[in-house]
Protein backbone atom coordinates (compact mmCIF):
# COMPACT_ATOMS: atom_id res chain seq x y z
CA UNK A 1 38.71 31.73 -16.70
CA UNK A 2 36.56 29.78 -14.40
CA UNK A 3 38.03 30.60 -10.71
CA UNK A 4 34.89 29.25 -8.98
CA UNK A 5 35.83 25.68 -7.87
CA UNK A 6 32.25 23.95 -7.48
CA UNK A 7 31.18 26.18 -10.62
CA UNK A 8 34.09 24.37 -12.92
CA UNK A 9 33.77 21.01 -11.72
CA UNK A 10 29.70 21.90 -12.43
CA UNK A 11 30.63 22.62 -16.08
CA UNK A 12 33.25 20.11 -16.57
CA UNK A 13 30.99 17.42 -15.53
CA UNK A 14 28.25 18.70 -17.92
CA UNK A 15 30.87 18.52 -20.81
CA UNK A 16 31.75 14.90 -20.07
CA UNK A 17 28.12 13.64 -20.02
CA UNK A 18 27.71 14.67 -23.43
CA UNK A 19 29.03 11.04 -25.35
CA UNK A 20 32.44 11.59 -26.60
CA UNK A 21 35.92 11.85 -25.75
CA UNK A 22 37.28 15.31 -24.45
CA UNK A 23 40.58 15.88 -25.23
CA UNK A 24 42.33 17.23 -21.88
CA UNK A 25 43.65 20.49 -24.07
CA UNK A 26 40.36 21.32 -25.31
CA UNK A 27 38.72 21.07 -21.86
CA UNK A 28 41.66 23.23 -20.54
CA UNK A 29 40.44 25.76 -23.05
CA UNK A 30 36.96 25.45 -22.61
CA UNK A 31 37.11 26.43 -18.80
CA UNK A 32 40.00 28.99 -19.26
CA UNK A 33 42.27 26.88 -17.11
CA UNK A 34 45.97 24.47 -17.30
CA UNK A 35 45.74 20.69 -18.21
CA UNK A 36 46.95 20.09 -14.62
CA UNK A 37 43.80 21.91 -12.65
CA UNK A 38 42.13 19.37 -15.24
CA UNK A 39 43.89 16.70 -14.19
CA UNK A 40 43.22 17.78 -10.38
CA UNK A 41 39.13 18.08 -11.06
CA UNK A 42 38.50 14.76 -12.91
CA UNK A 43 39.75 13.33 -9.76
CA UNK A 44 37.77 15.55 -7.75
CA UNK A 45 35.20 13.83 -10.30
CA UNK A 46 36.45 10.35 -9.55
CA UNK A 47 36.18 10.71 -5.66
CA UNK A 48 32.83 11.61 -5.61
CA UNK A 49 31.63 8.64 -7.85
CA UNK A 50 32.17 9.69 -11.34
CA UNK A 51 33.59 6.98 -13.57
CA UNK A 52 35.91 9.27 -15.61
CA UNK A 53 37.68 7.13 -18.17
CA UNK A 54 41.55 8.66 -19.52
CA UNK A 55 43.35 7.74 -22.30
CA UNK A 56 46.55 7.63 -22.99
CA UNK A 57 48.09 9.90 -26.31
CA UNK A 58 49.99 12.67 -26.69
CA UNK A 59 47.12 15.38 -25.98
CA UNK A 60 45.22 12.47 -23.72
CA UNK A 61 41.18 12.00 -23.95
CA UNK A 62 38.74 12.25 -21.34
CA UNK A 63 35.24 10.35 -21.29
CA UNK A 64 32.23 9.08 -18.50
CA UNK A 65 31.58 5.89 -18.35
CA UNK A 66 29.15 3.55 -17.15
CA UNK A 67 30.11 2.52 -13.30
CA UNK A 68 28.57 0.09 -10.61
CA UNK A 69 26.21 2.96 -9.16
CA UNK A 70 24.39 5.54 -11.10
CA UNK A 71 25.49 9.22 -9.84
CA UNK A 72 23.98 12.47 -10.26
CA UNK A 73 23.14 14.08 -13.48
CA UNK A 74 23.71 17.64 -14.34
CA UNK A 75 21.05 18.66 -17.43
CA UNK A 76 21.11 21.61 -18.90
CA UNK A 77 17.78 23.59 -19.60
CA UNK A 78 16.40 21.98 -22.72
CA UNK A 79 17.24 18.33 -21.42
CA UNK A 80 15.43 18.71 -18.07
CA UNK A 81 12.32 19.96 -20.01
CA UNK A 82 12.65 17.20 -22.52
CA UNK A 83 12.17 14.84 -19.67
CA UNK A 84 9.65 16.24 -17.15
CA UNK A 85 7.54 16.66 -20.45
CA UNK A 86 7.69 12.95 -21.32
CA UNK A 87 7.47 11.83 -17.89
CA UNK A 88 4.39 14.34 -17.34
CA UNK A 89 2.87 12.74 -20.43
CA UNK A 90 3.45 8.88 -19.48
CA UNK A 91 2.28 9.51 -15.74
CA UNK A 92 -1.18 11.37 -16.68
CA UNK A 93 -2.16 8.57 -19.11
CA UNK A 94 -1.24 5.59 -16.98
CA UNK A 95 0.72 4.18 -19.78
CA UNK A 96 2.63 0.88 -19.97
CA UNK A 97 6.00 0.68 -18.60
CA UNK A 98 5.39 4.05 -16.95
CA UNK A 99 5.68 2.78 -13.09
CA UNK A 100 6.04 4.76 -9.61
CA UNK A 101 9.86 4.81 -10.22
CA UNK A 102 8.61 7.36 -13.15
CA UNK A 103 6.71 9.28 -11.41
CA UNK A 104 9.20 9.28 -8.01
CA UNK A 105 11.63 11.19 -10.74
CA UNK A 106 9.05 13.67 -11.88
CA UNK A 107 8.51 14.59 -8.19
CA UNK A 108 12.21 15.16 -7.99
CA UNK A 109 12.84 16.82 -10.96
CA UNK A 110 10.01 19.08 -10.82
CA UNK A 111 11.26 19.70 -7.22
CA UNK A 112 14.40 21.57 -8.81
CA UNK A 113 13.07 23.01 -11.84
CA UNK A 114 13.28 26.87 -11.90
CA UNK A 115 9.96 28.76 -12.32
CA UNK A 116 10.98 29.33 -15.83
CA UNK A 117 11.43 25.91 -16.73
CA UNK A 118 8.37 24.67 -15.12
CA UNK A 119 6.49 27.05 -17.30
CA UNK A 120 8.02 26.14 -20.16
CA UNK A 121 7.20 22.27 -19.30
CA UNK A 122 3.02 23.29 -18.55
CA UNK A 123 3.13 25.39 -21.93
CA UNK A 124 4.43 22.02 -23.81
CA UNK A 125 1.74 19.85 -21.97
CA UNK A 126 -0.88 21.55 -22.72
CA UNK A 127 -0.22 22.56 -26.09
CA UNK A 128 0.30 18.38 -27.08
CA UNK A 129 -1.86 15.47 -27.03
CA UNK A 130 -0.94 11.85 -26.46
CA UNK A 131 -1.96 8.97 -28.16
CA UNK A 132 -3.26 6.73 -25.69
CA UNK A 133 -4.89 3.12 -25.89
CA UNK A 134 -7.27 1.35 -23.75
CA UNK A 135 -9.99 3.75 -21.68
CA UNK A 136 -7.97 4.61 -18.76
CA UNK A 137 -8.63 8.03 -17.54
CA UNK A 138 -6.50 11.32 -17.68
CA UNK A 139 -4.66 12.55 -14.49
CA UNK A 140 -3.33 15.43 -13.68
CA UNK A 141 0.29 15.01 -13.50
CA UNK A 142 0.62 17.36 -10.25
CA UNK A 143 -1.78 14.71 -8.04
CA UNK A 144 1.03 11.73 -8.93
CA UNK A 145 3.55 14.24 -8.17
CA UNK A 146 2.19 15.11 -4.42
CA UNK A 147 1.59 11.54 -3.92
CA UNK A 148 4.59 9.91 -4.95
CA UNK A 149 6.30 12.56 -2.72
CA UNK A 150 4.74 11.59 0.27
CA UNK A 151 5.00 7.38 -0.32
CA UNK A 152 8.62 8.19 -0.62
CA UNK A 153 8.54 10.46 2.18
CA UNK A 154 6.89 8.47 4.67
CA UNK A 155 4.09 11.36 5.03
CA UNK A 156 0.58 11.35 5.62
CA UNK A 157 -1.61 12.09 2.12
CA UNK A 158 -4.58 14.02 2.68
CA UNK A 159 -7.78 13.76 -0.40
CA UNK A 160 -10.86 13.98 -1.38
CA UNK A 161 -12.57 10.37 -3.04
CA UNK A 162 -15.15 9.99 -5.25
CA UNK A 163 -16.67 6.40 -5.16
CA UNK A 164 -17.74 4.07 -8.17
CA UNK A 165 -21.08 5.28 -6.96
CA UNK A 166 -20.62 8.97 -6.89
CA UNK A 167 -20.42 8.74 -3.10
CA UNK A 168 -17.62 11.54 -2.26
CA UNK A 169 -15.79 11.42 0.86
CA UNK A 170 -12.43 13.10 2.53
CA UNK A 171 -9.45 10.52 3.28
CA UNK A 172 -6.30 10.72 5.52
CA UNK A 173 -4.24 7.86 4.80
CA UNK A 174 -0.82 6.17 5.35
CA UNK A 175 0.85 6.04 1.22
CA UNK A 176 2.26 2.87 0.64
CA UNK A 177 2.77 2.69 -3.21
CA UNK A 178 1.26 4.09 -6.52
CA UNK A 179 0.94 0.40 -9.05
CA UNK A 180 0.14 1.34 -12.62
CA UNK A 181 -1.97 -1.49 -14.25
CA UNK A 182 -1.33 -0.08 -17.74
CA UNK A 183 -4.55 1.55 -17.95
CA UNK A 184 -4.97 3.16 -14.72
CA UNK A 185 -2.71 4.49 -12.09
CA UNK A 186 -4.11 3.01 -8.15
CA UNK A 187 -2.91 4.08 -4.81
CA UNK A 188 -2.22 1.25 -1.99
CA UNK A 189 -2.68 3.05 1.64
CA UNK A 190 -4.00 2.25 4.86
CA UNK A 191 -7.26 4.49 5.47
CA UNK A 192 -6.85 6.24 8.98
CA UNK A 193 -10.19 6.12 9.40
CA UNK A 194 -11.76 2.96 8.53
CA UNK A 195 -8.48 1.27 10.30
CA UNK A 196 -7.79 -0.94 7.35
CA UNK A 197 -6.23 -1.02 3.95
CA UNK A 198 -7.44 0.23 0.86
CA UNK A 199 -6.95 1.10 -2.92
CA UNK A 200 -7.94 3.83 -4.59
CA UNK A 201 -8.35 4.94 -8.15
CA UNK A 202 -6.09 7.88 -8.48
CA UNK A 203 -8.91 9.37 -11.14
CA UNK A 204 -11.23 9.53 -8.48
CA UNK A 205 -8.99 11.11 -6.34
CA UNK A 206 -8.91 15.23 -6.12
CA UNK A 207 -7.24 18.10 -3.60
CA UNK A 208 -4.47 15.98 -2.50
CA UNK A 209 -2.37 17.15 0.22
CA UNK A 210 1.03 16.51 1.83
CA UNK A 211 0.35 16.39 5.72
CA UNK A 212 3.79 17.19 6.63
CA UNK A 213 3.20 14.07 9.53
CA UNK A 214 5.81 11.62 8.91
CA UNK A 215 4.86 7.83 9.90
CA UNK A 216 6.31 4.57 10.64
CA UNK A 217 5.03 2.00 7.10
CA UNK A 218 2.94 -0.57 8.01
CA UNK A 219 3.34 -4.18 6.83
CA UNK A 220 1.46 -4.95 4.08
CA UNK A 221 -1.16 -8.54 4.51
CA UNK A 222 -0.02 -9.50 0.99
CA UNK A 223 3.90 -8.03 1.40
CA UNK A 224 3.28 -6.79 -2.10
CA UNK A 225 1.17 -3.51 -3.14
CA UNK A 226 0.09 -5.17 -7.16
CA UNK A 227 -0.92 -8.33 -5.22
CA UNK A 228 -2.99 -6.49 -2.89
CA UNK A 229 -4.00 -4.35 -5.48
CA UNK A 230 -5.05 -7.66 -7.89
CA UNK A 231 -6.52 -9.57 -4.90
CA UNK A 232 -9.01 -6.27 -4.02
CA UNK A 233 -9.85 -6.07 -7.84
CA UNK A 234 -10.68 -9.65 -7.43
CA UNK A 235 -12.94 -9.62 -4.48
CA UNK A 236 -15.07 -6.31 -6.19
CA UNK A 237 -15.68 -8.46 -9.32
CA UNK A 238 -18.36 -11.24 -10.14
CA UNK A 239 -16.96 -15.07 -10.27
CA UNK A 240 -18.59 -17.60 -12.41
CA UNK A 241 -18.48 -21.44 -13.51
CA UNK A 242 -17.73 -21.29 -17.33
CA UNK A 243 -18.55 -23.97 -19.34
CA UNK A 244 -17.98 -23.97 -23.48
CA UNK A 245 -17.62 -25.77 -26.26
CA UNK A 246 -16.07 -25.30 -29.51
CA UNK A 247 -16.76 -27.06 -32.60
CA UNK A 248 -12.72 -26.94 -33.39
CA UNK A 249 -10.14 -29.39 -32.53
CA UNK A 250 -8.90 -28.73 -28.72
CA UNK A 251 -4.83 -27.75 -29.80
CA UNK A 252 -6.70 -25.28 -33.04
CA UNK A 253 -8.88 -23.90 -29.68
CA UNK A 254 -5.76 -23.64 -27.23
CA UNK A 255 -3.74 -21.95 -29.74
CA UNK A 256 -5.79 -18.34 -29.30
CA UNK A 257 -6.83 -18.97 -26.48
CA UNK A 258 -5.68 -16.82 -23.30
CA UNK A 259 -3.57 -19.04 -21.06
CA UNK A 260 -5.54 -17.79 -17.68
CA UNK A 261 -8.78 -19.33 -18.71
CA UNK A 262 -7.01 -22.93 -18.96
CA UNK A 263 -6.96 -25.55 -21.18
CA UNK A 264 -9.77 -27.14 -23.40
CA UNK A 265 -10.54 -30.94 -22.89
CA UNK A 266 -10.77 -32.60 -26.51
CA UNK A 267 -14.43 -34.56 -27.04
CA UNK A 268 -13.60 -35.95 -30.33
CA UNK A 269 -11.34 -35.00 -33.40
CA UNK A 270 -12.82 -32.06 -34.24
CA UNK A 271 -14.78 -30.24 -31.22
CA UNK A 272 -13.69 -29.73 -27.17
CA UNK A 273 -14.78 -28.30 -24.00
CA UNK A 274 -13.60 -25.39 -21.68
CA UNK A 275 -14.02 -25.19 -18.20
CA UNK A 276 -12.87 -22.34 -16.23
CA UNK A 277 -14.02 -20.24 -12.90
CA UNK A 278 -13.85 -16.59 -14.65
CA UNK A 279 -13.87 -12.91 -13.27
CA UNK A 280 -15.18 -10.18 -14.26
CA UNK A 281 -18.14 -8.80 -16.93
CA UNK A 282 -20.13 -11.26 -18.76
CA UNK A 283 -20.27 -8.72 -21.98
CA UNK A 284 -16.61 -8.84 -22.22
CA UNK A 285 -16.09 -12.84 -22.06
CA UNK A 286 -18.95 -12.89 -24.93
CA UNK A 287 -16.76 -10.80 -26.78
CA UNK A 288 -13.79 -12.53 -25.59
CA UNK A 289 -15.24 -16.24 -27.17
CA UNK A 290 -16.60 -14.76 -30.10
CA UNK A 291 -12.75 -13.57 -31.16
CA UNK A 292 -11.79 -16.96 -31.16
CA UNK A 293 -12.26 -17.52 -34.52
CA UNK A 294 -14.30 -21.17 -33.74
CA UNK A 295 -17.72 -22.03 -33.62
CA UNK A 296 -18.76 -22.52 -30.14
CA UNK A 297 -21.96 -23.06 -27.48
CA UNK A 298 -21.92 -21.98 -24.02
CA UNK A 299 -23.57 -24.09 -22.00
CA UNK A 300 -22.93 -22.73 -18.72
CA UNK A 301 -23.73 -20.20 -17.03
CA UNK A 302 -27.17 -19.21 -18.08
CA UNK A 303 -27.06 -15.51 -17.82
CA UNK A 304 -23.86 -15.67 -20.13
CA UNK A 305 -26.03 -17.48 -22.75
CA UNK A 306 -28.30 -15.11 -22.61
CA UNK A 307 -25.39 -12.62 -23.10
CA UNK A 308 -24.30 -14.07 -26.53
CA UNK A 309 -27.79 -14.20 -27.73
CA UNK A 310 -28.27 -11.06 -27.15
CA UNK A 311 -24.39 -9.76 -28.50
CA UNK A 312 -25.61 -12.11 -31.62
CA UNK A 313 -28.62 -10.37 -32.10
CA UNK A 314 -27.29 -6.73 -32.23
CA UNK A 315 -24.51 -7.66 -34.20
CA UNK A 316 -26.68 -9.30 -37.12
CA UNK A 317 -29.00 -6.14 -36.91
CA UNK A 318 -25.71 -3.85 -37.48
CA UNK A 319 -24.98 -5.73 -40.20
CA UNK A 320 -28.48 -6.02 -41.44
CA UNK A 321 -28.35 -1.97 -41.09
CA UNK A 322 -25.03 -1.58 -43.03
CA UNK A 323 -26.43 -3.89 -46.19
CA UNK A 324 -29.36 -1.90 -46.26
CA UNK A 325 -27.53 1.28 -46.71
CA UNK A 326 -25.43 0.35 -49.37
């Protein structure tokens, strides 16, 4: 017989989490108590936010529900590391979907977790690998962790930064939020130091440390961290005038192509022209036009001409190279 009040209410609410109905008898049973203390904990239950649903029958059923607000969970040992190991896994790889909410509920769960537990959850990690896409880099979980704690927690983040150029550096900043572009996981803060706002690859980033100095956030110039974060990207990157044309009718053209780079102009019935103000590496929009599927000339700019050429070139020599081994 549970006699412990907190301790039954504890396992009663574990019971009723798992998804089916609980006839009031066999919870009576369960916790070695009468169908009335039952009665008297689910609402206990009820008062502090629990949507505990009853039915009516001759033994009567007892079930959670989904309410307006989302209230505490009580996991038992296996489910907590089921979770802090997926979580772990989606937060080091920067995968899609996986956002600072994620990692905000790692930092809290792996606040809790008993040594035991988090042992079991490092033995798991490292004993697994996850299929990722794309080339983002690996990060260790713990560096999220610390940082997410401190954006929610209003707390200086002390780091050390290595550049794109290898320059290293040590950083005290102001944590505003974490923004995972699918491939990488960035950190918008304002830089104590340099009296400004920055972002910084969380890759690059290594020793991070909780300050323990709490601060009032600043307002962000964009009022959103992934717009500031796409504007900076923006401003690092090379702009050009593109100008192409495709020997394909303009809607055959439109079809594939990527809705950010605009819409082709028709010349005649079976060819049309693009022309868009692009960012980023020349290489990649070479490869980016050739998967078209269409015929097509680029006319401007010049360097990107001389891109293609030189793209056409190697891949005719790799094919050249795989006939002649065959």
């Amino acid at each position: 017989m549970t006699t412990d009040t907190p301790a039954r209410l504890l396992t009663l609410l574990s019971l009723l989490q798992t998804p089916r109905e609980w006839p009031g008898g066999e919870l009576a049973d369960r916790l070695g108590v009468s169908r009335r203390t039952i009665r008297r904990d689910i609402d206990r239950l009820r008062e502090l936010g629990y949507p505990v649903q009853a039915t009516l029958g001759a033994d009567g059923g007892y079930r959670l529900v989904a309410g307006k607000a989302m209230p505490p969970l009580v996991l038992d040992d296996e489910e907590a590391v089921a979770i802090a190991v997926g979580l772990r896994a989606g937060a080091g790889h920067a995968l899609e979907g996986v956002d600072e909410a994620s990692v905000r509920a790692l930092a809290k769960l792996e606040q809790v977790l008993p040594g035991r537990l988090r042992h079991r959850v490092s033995t798991l990690q490292a004993a697994t690998t996850p299929l990722t896409s794309g080339d983002g880099a690996t990060i260790a979980p713990e560096t999220l962790i610390v940082m997410a704690s401190t954006v929610a927690g209003h707390e200086r983040l002390r780091f050390a930064y290595r550049a794109a150029d290898g320059t290293e550096s040590r950083r005290v900043t102001e944590p505003y939020r974490l923004v995972s572009t699918g491939r990488r996981w960035y950190l918008v803060a304002y830089d104590l130091d340099r009296a400004d706002w920055r972002t910084f690859r969380v890759d690059r980033v290594s020793e991070p440390f909780a300050t323990g100095a709490r601060f009032t956030p600043r307002e962000l110039p964009t009022g959103s961290a992934a717009e500031y974060l796409r504007r900076s990207m923006h401003r690092t990157l090379e702009s050009y005038d593109l100008v192409v044309t495709f020997a394909a009718p303009a809607e055959a053209v439109a079809a594939r192509l990527p809705g950010w780079l605009g819409t082709p102009e028709p010349l005649d019935e079976g060819s049309c022209r693009l022309r868009a103000t692009v960012t980023g590496a020349k290489e990649w929009m070479a490869v980016r036009l050739a998967l078209l599927g269409h015929e097509f000339t680029v006319q401007e700019p010049a360097e990107l001409v001389e891109t293609v050429r030189a793209l056409g070139a190697r891949l005719s020599r790799a094919a050249g190279d795989v006939s002649d081994g065959s």
